[in-house]
């Protein structure tokens, strides 16, 4: 016989219920026990053809834990509703053992009806598997335990009331207590109304505070946005200021270097190189050991003439008889009778004009030195100049040796360097005095405006 399947109504697992062919009739006495035999739970079946007499035998071991009564658990059973007897029964057939059998569809219909009735009686959907039945049994046991505890509490309360022997109140006492209770109730209602009004007021304040908080949040957000923008602008201004300060510092340092630097020192640097005096790196003179080219001598004379003329113009000194004409390597000196070349090459015999030009230049140097003495009595040249001689050595080339001529020119450049030093000092003093006058005038102007 093919096994038929039911599902557990709790976990929906499939239940295998077999052995429907061996269902016994209601008057079957096999086993001699007087009870209807029920197969094990693995293949549950119900005997008998009358539903009114059907019952389910409980498990002996599980029933001991589920009930606190002294009844024999082997006799426990669940009676089904009497309306189940109205089920129509199919014609019974006898099995090989003489047991009346019913058709399979009728058996399943009866089982479905039995499960439905059992579900209505127990308030639990039937059928169930072993695990779900155990779980339901545990829940029922917990409910029973709670009910027993509740009954014990009621019994204790009844016992306590009985021990106190309280008497019922009279109508007057009851009326007074009721009045007091009503007054207390009214007071509590009034208090509740007051608290509700306060709660409503608090809720309104909370709503207003929430709106204020939202507004403050928006203001704070806008403030932080503005703050960040300001910080960015401030950082940009600070960077720009730092750049300007760096430029100012660099410009100030450059200005200081320029103030400390004098153009005379850079352009007209007078120094010496062995027996020669040099100006701007050019040697002035020649010797037998070092026959300097005339181009270099001419360049040195051009620098010398240009230096003396520049110092005289800067200091405001004018020469009485001569006029200096610097023209690079071809300088000239003019007087009332004409101009004289101060450049070579010249021969030692035919050099009268060249000698006269050198003497005229030496005279100009002496006039500029005398003018400095008139401005500053402390000024004194290194070597005395007397007509055509410097320290008793003539600057003429005719009938003179190269070494003496070169030494005389070196002494002349030394005197010219002394004049240059005084001119530089005078220029600084004039510049400082001019700056002081400008600052004083600015201070007076600002005070007048105030």
Coordinates of C-alpha atoms in Angstrom, one line a residue:
X1 CA 0.0 0.0 0.0
X2 CA 1.4 3.4 -0.9
X3 CA 2.1 5.6 2.1
X4 CA 0.1 8.8 2.3
X5 CA 1.6 12.1 3.4
X6 CA 0.4 14.9 5.7
X7 CA 2.3 18.1 6.6
X8 CA 3.0 19.5 10.1
X9 CA 0.9 22.6 10.5
X10 CA 3.6 24.4 12.4
X11 CA 6.9 23.7 10.6
X12 CA 5.3 22.4 7.3
X13 CA 7.5 19.2 7.4
X14 CA 6.0 16.2 5.7
X15 CA 4.4 13.5 7.9
X16 CA 4.3 9.9 6.8
X17 CA 1.1 8.2 8.1
X18 CA 0.8 4.6 6.9
X19 CA -0.9 1.3 7.9
X20 CA -4.3 2.5 7.0
X21 CA -5.2 -1.1 5.9
X22 CA -4.8 -2.4 9.4
X23 CA -7.3 -0.1 11.1
X24 CA -9.4 -2.2 13.5
X25 CA -13.1 -1.9 14.1
X26 CA -14.7 -0.6 17.2
X27 CA -15.4 -4.1 18.6
X28 CA -11.9 -5.5 17.9
X29 CA -10.6 -7.2 21.0
X30 CA -7.1 -8.1 19.8
X31 CA -4.4 -7.7 22.4
X32 CA -6.8 -8.4 25.3
X33 CA -6.2 -5.0 26.8
X34 CA -9.7 -3.6 26.4
X35 CA -8.2 -0.4 24.7
X36 CA -8.0 0.5 21.1
X37 CA -4.5 0.0 19.8
X38 CA -2.8 3.0 18.3
X39 CA 0.4 2.6 16.2
X40 CA 3.5 4.5 16.9
X41 CA 3.9 8.2 15.8
X42 CA 6.0 7.3 12.8
X43 CA 2.9 5.7 11.2
X44 CA -0.1 7.2 13.1
X45 CA -3.5 5.6 12.5
X46 CA -6.9 5.6 14.1
X47 CA -8.9 2.4 14.8
X48 CA -12.7 1.9 14.7
X49 CA -15.3 3.1 12.4
X50 CA -17.2 5.3 14.9
X51 CA -15.6 8.7 15.4
X52 CA -17.6 9.1 18.7
X53 CA -15.5 6.5 20.3
X54 CA -12.1 7.6 18.8
X55 CA -9.4 8.8 21.2
X56 CA -5.7 9.5 21.2
X57 CA -3.4 7.8 23.7
X58 CA -0.9 10.1 25.3
X59 CA 2.8 9.2 25.6
X60 CA 3.3 7.6 29.1
X61 CA 6.8 9.2 29.7
X62 CA 5.8 12.7 28.5
X63 CA 2.5 12.7 30.3
X64 CA 4.2 12.3 33.7
X65 CA 5.9 15.7 33.4
X66 CA 2.8 17.4 32.0
X67 CA 0.3 16.6 34.7
X68 CA 0.5 16.8 38.5
X69 CA -2.6 14.5 39.1
X70 CA -2.5 11.0 40.5
X71 CA -4.4 9.4 37.6
X72 CA -3.0 6.6 35.6
X73 CA -1.6 8.2 32.5
X74 CA -2.2 5.0 30.5
X75 CA -5.9 5.8 30.6
X76 CA -5.6 9.4 29.5
X77 CA -7.4 10.2 26.3
X78 CA -8.9 13.1 24.4
X79 CA -12.6 12.8 23.6
X80 CA -13.7 14.2 20.2
X81 CA -16.8 16.2 19.6
X82 CA -20.0 14.2 19.3
X83 CA -20.9 15.9 16.0
X84 CA -18.2 13.8 14.4
X85 CA -20.4 10.7 14.6
X86 CA -22.4 12.2 11.7
X87 CA -19.7 11.4 9.3
X88 CA -20.8 9.1 6.6
X89 CA -19.1 5.8 6.7
X90 CA -18.2 3.9 3.6
X91 CA -19.1 0.2 3.4
X92 CA -16.7 -1.8 5.5
X93 CA -14.6 -4.6 4.1
X94 CA -12.8 -7.4 5.9
X95 CA -9.0 -7.8 5.7
X96 CA -7.1 -11.0 5.6
X97 CA -7.4 -11.1 9.4
X98 CA -11.1 -10.5 9.5
X99 CA -10.8 -6.9 10.4
X100 CA -13.3 -4.7 8.8
X101 CA -11.7 -2.1 6.5
X102 CA -13.0 1.2 5.0
X103 CA -12.1 2.8 1.6
X104 CA -8.8 4.9 1.6
X105 CA -10.5 8.2 0.7
X106 CA -13.0 7.7 3.5
X107 CA -10.1 7.1 5.9
X108 CA -8.3 10.3 4.9
X109 CA -11.6 12.2 5.1
X110 CA -12.1 10.9 8.6
X111 CA -8.5 11.7 9.6
X112 CA -8.8 15.3 8.2
X113 CA -12.0 15.8 10.1
X114 CA -10.4 14.4 13.2
X115 CA -7.4 16.8 12.8
X116 CA -9.9 19.7 12.3
X117 CA -11.8 18.8 15.4
X118 CA -8.6 18.4 17.4
X119 CA -7.4 21.8 16.2
X120 CA -10.6 23.4 17.3
X121 CA -10.5 21.7 20.7
X122 CA -6.9 22.3 21.5
X123 CA -6.5 25.7 19.7
X124 CA -3.5 24.3 18.0
X125 CA -3.3 23.4 14.3
X126 CA -3.1 19.6 13.8
X127 CA -1.3 17.4 12.8
X128 CA 2.1 18.1 14.2
X129 CA 5.5 16.5 14.2
X130 CA 7.3 15.3 17.3
X131 CA 9.4 18.4 17.7
X132 CA 6.5 20.8 17.3
X133 CA 4.4 18.7 19.7
X134 CA 7.1 18.8 22.3
X135 CA 7.4 22.6 21.9
X136 CA 3.6 23.0 22.3
X137 CA 3.8 20.7 25.3
X138 CA 6.6 22.9 26.9
X139 CA 4.5 26.0 26.3
X140 CA 1.4 24.4 27.9
X141 CA 3.5 23.3 30.9
X142 CA 4.7 26.9 31.3
X143 CA 1.2 28.2 31.1
X144 CA 0.0 25.6 33.7
X145 CA 2.8 26.7 36.0
X146 CA 1.9 30.4 35.7
X147 CA -1.7 29.5 36.3
X148 CA -0.8 27.5 39.4
X149 CA 1.3 30.5 40.7
X150 CA -1.7 32.8 40.1
X151 CA -4.0 30.5 41.9
X152 CA -1.6 30.3 44.8
X153 CA -1.5 34.1 44.9
X154 CA -5.3 34.4 45.0
X155 CA -5.5 31.8 47.7
X156 CA -2.9 33.7 49.8
X157 CA -4.9 36.9 49.3
X158 CA -8.2 35.2 50.3
X159 CA -6.4 33.8 53.4
X160 CA -5.0 37.2 54.4
X161 CA -8.4 38.8 54.0
X162 CA -10.0 36.1 56.1
X163 CA -7.4 36.6 58.8
X164 CA -7.9 40.4 58.9
X165 CA -11.7 39.9 59.5
X166 CA -12.6 43.1 57.7
X167 CA -16.2 44.3 58.1
X168 CA -18.2 45.8 55.2
X169 CA -18.6 49.6 55.3
X170 CA -21.9 51.2 56.2
X171 CA -23.7 53.4 53.7
X172 CA -22.6 56.6 55.4
X173 CA -19.0 55.5 55.5
X174 CA -19.2 54.3 51.9
X175 CA -20.7 57.6 50.9
X176 CA -18.0 59.6 52.7
X177 CA -15.2 57.5 51.2
X178 CA -16.8 57.8 47.8
X179 CA -17.0 61.5 48.2
X180 CA -13.4 61.7 49.2
X181 CA -12.4 59.5 46.3
X182 CA -14.5 61.7 43.9
X183 CA -12.9 64.8 45.3
X184 CA -9.4 63.2 45.0
X185 CA -10.3 62.2 41.4
X186 CA -11.5 65.7 40.6
X187 CA -8.2 67.1 42.1
X188 CA -6.2 64.6 40.1
X189 CA -8.2 65.5 37.0
X190 CA -7.5 69.2 37.6
X191 CA -3.9 68.4 38.2
X192 CA -3.8 66.3 35.0
X193 CA -5.4 69.2 33.1
X194 CA -2.9 71.6 34.4
X195 CA -0.1 69.3 33.6
X196 CA -1.5 68.8 30.1
X197 CA -1.7 72.6 29.7
X198 CA 1.9 72.9 30.9
X199 CA 2.9 70.0 28.5
X200 CA 1.2 71.8 25.6
X201 CA 3.0 75.0 26.6
X202 CA 6.2 73.2 26.9
X203 CA 5.6 71.6 23.5
X204 CA 4.9 75.0 22.0
X205 CA 8.1 76.3 23.5
X206 CA 10.0 73.3 22.3
X207 CA 8.6 73.9 18.8
X208 CA 9.7 77.6 19.0
X209 CA 13.1 76.6 20.3
X210 CA 13.4 74.1 17.5
X211 CA 12.6 76.8 15.0
X212 CA 15.1 79.1 16.7
X213 CA 17.6 76.3 16.8
X214 CA 17.2 75.7 13.0
X215 CA 17.6 79.4 12.4
X216 CA 20.7 79.5 14.6
X217 CA 22.1 76.4 12.7
X218 CA 21.5 78.2 9.4
X219 CA 23.2 81.4 10.8
X220 CA 26.1 79.3 12.1
X221 CA 26.5 77.6 8.8
X222 CA 26.4 81.0 7.0
X223 CA 28.8 82.4 9.6
X224 CA 31.3 79.6 9.0
X225 CA 31.0 80.0 5.2
X226 CA 31.7 83.7 5.7
X227 CA 34.5 82.9 8.1
X228 CA 36.1 80.6 5.6
X229 CA 35.8 83.1 2.9
X230 CA 37.4 85.7 5.1
X231 CA 40.2 83.4 6.1
X232 CA 40.9 82.8 2.4
X233 CA 40.9 86.5 1.7
X234 CA 43.0 87.2 4.7
X235 CA 45.5 84.5 3.7
X236 CA 45.7 86.0 0.2
X237 CA 46.2 89.5 1.7
X238 CA 48.9 88.1 4.1
X239 CA 50.6 86.4 1.2
X240 CA 50.5 89.6 -0.8
X241 CA 51.8 91.6 2.1
X242 CA 54.6 89.1 2.7
X243 CA 55.5 89.4 -1.0
X244 CA 55.5 93.2 -0.8
X245 CA 57.5 93.1 2.4
X246 CA 60.1 90.8 0.8
X247 CA 60.2 93.2 -2.2
X248 CA 60.7 96.1 0.2
X249 CA 63.4 94.3 2.1
X250 CA 65.2 93.4 -1.1
X251 CA 64.8 96.9 -2.4
X252 CA 66.0 98.4 0.8
X253 CA 69.0 96.1 0.8
X254 CA 69.7 96.9 -2.8
X255 CA 69.3 100.6 -2.0
X256 CA 71.7 100.3 0.8
X257 CA 74.2 98.6 -1.4
X258 CA 73.7 101.3 -4.0
X259 CA 74.2 104.0 -1.3
X260 CA 77.3 102.4 -0.1
X261 CA 78.5 102.0 -3.7
X262 CA 80.0 105.0 -5.4
X263 CA 80.2 105.4 -9.1
X264 CA 83.6 107.0 -8.9
X265 CA 85.0 103.9 -7.3
X266 CA 83.5 101.6 -9.8
X267 CA 84.3 103.6 -12.9
X268 CA 87.5 105.4 -11.9
X269 CA 89.3 102.9 -9.7
X270 CA 92.8 104.3 -9.1
X271 CA 95.3 101.8 -8.0
X272 CA 98.9 100.8 -8.7
X273 CA 100.6 98.0 -10.5
X274 CA 104.3 97.8 -9.9
X275 CA 105.9 101.1 -11.1
X276 CA 102.7 102.1 -12.8
X277 CA 99.7 104.0 -11.5
X278 CA 96.4 102.6 -12.9
X279 CA 93.0 104.0 -13.5
X280 CA 90.1 101.8 -14.5
X281 CA 92.6 99.0 -15.1
X282 CA 94.7 101.0 -17.6
X283 CA 98.4 101.7 -16.9
X284 CA 99.5 105.3 -17.2
X285 CA 103.2 105.5 -18.4
X286 CA 105.8 103.1 -19.7
X287 CA 109.2 101.8 -18.9
X288 CA 112.0 100.0 -20.6
X289 CA 111.1 96.8 -18.8
X290 CA 107.3 97.2 -19.6
X291 CA 106.8 99.1 -22.8
X292 CA 103.1 99.8 -22.5
X293 CA 101.2 100.4 -25.7
X294 CA 100.0 103.9 -26.5
X295 CA 96.4 102.7 -26.9
X296 CA 96.4 101.8 -23.2
X297 CA 98.2 105.0 -22.2
X298 CA 95.6 107.0 -24.2
X299 CA 92.7 105.2 -22.5
X300 CA 94.2 105.9 -19.1
X301 CA 94.5 109.6 -20.0
X302 CA 90.9 109.6 -21.2
X303 CA 89.7 108.2 -17.9
X304 CA 91.8 110.7 -15.9
X305 CA 90.5 113.7 -17.8
X306 CA 86.9 112.5 -17.5
X307 CA 87.3 111.9 -13.7
X308 CA 88.7 115.4 -13.1
X309 CA 86.0 117.1 -15.1
X310 CA 83.2 115.1 -13.5
X311 CA 84.4 115.9 -10.0
X312 CA 84.7 119.6 -10.8
X313 CA 81.2 119.7 -12.2
X314 CA 79.8 117.7 -9.2
X315 CA 81.5 120.0 -6.7
X316 CA 80.8 123.2 -8.6
X317 CA 84.5 124.0 -9.3
X318 CA 85.4 125.9 -12.5
X319 CA 89.0 126.1 -13.9
X320 CA 90.3 129.6 -14.5
X321 CA 92.3 129.1 -17.8
X322 CA 91.7 125.7 -19.2
X323 CA 88.9 123.5 -20.4
X324 CA 89.0 119.7 -20.2
X325 CA 87.6 117.9 -23.3
X326 CA 87.3 114.1 -22.5
X327 CA 86.8 112.1 -25.7
X328 CA 87.5 108.5 -24.7
X329 CA 91.0 107.6 -25.8
X330 CA 91.5 111.0 -27.5
X331 CA 91.3 113.6 -24.7
X332 CA 92.1 117.2 -25.3
X333 CA 92.7 120.3 -23.2
X334 CA 91.9 123.8 -24.5
X335 CA 93.1 127.2 -23.6
X336 CA 92.8 130.6 -25.2
X337 CA 95.2 129.8 -28.0
X338 CA 93.6 126.4 -29.0
X339 CA 93.4 122.8 -28.1
X340 CA 96.2 120.4 -27.2
X341 CA 96.1 116.6 -27.7
X342 CA 96.6 114.5 -24.7
X343 CA 97.1 111.2 -26.6
X344 CA 99.9 109.6 -28.5
X345 CA 101.9 108.1 -30.0
X346 CA 104.5 110.9 -29.8
X347 CA 108.2 110.9 -30.1
X348 CA 110.5 111.9 -27.3
X349 CA 111.8 114.9 -29.4
X350 CA 108.6 116.1 -31.1
X351 CA 106.3 116.1 -28.1
X352 CA 105.9 119.8 -27.2
X353 CA 102.1 119.9 -27.6
X354 CA 101.8 116.6 -25.6
X355 CA 104.0 118.0 -22.8
X356 CA 102.0 121.2 -22.7
X357 CA 98.7 119.3 -22.4
X358 CA 100.1 117.3 -19.5
X359 CA 101.3 120.4 -17.7
X360 CA 97.9 122.1 -18.3
X361 CA 96.2 119.0 -16.8
X362 CA 98.5 119.1 -13.8
X363 CA 97.6 122.7 -13.3
X364 CA 93.9 121.8 -13.3
X365 CA 94.5 119.2 -10.7
X366 CA 96.3 121.8 -8.5
X367 CA 93.4 124.3 -9.0
X368 CA 90.9 121.6 -7.9
X369 CA 93.0 120.8 -4.8
X370 CA 93.2 124.5 -3.9
X371 CA 89.4 124.8 -4.2
X372 CA 89.0 121.8 -1.9
X373 CA 91.3 123.4 0.6
X374 CA 89.1 126.5 0.4
X375 CA 86.2 124.3 1.4
X376 CA 88.0 122.1 3.9
X377 CA 91.1 123.3 5.6
X378 CA 92.0 119.8 6.7
X379 CA 92.5 118.6 3.2
X380 CA 96.0 118.0 2.0
X381 CA 97.4 116.2 -1.0
X382 CA 100.0 113.4 -0.8
X383 CA 102.5 115.1 -3.1
X384 CA 103.1 118.8 -3.7
X385 CA 102.5 120.2 -7.2
X386 CA 104.7 123.0 -8.4
X387 CA 104.1 124.1 -12.0
X388 CA 105.1 121.0 -14.1
X389 CA 106.4 118.9 -11.2
X390 CA 104.9 116.5 -8.7
X391 CA 107.2 115.8 -5.8
X392 CA 110.0 117.5 -7.7
X393 CA 109.5 115.1 -10.7
X394 CA 108.4 116.6 -14.0
X395 CA 105.5 115.3 -16.0
X396 CA 107.1 116.3 -19.3
X397 CA 108.2 113.6 -21.6
X398 CA 110.8 115.6 -23.6
X399 CA 114.3 115.1 -22.4
X400 CA 113.0 112.8 -19.6
X401 CA 113.5 109.1 -18.8
X402 CA 110.5 106.8 -19.0
X403 CA 110.8 105.6 -15.4
X404 CA 110.8 109.2 -14.0
X405 CA 108.0 110.2 -16.3
X406 CA 106.0 107.1 -15.2
X407 CA 106.7 107.8 -11.5
X408 CA 105.6 111.5 -11.9
X409 CA 102.3 110.3 -13.5
X410 CA 101.9 107.8 -10.6
X411 CA 102.2 110.6 -8.1
X412 CA 99.7 112.7 -10.0
X413 CA 97.2 109.8 -9.9
X414 CA 97.8 109.5 -6.2
X415 CA 96.9 113.2 -5.7
X416 CA 93.9 112.7 -7.9
X417 CA 92.8 109.8 -5.7
X418 CA 92.9 112.0 -2.6
X419 CA 90.7 114.5 -4.4
X420 CA 88.3 111.7 -5.3
X421 CA 88.1 110.5 -1.7
X422 CA 87.2 114.0 -0.6
X423 CA 84.6 114.4 -3.4
X424 CA 82.9 111.1 -2.3
X425 CA 82.8 112.2 1.3
X426 CA 81.4 115.6 0.3
X427 CA 78.8 113.9 -1.9
X428 CA 77.6 111.7 1.0
X429 CA 77.4 114.7 3.3
X430 CA 75.4 116.7 0.8
X431 CA 73.0 113.7 0.3
X432 CA 72.5 113.3 4.1
X433 CA 71.8 117.0 4.5
X434 CA 69.3 116.9 1.6
X435 CA 67.5 114.0 3.1
X436 CA 67.4 115.7 6.5
X437 CA 66.0 118.9 4.9
X438 CA 63.4 116.8 3.1
X439 CA 62.3 115.0 6.2
X440 CA 62.1 118.3 8.1
X441 CA 60.0 119.9 5.4
X442 CA 57.6 116.9 5.4
X443 CA 57.3 117.1 9.2
X444 CA 56.5 120.8 9.0
X445 CA 53.9 120.2 6.3
X446 CA 52.1 117.5 8.3
X447 CA 52.0 119.6 11.4
X448 CA 50.5 122.5 9.4
X449 CA 47.8 120.2 8.0
X450 CA 46.9 119.1 11.5

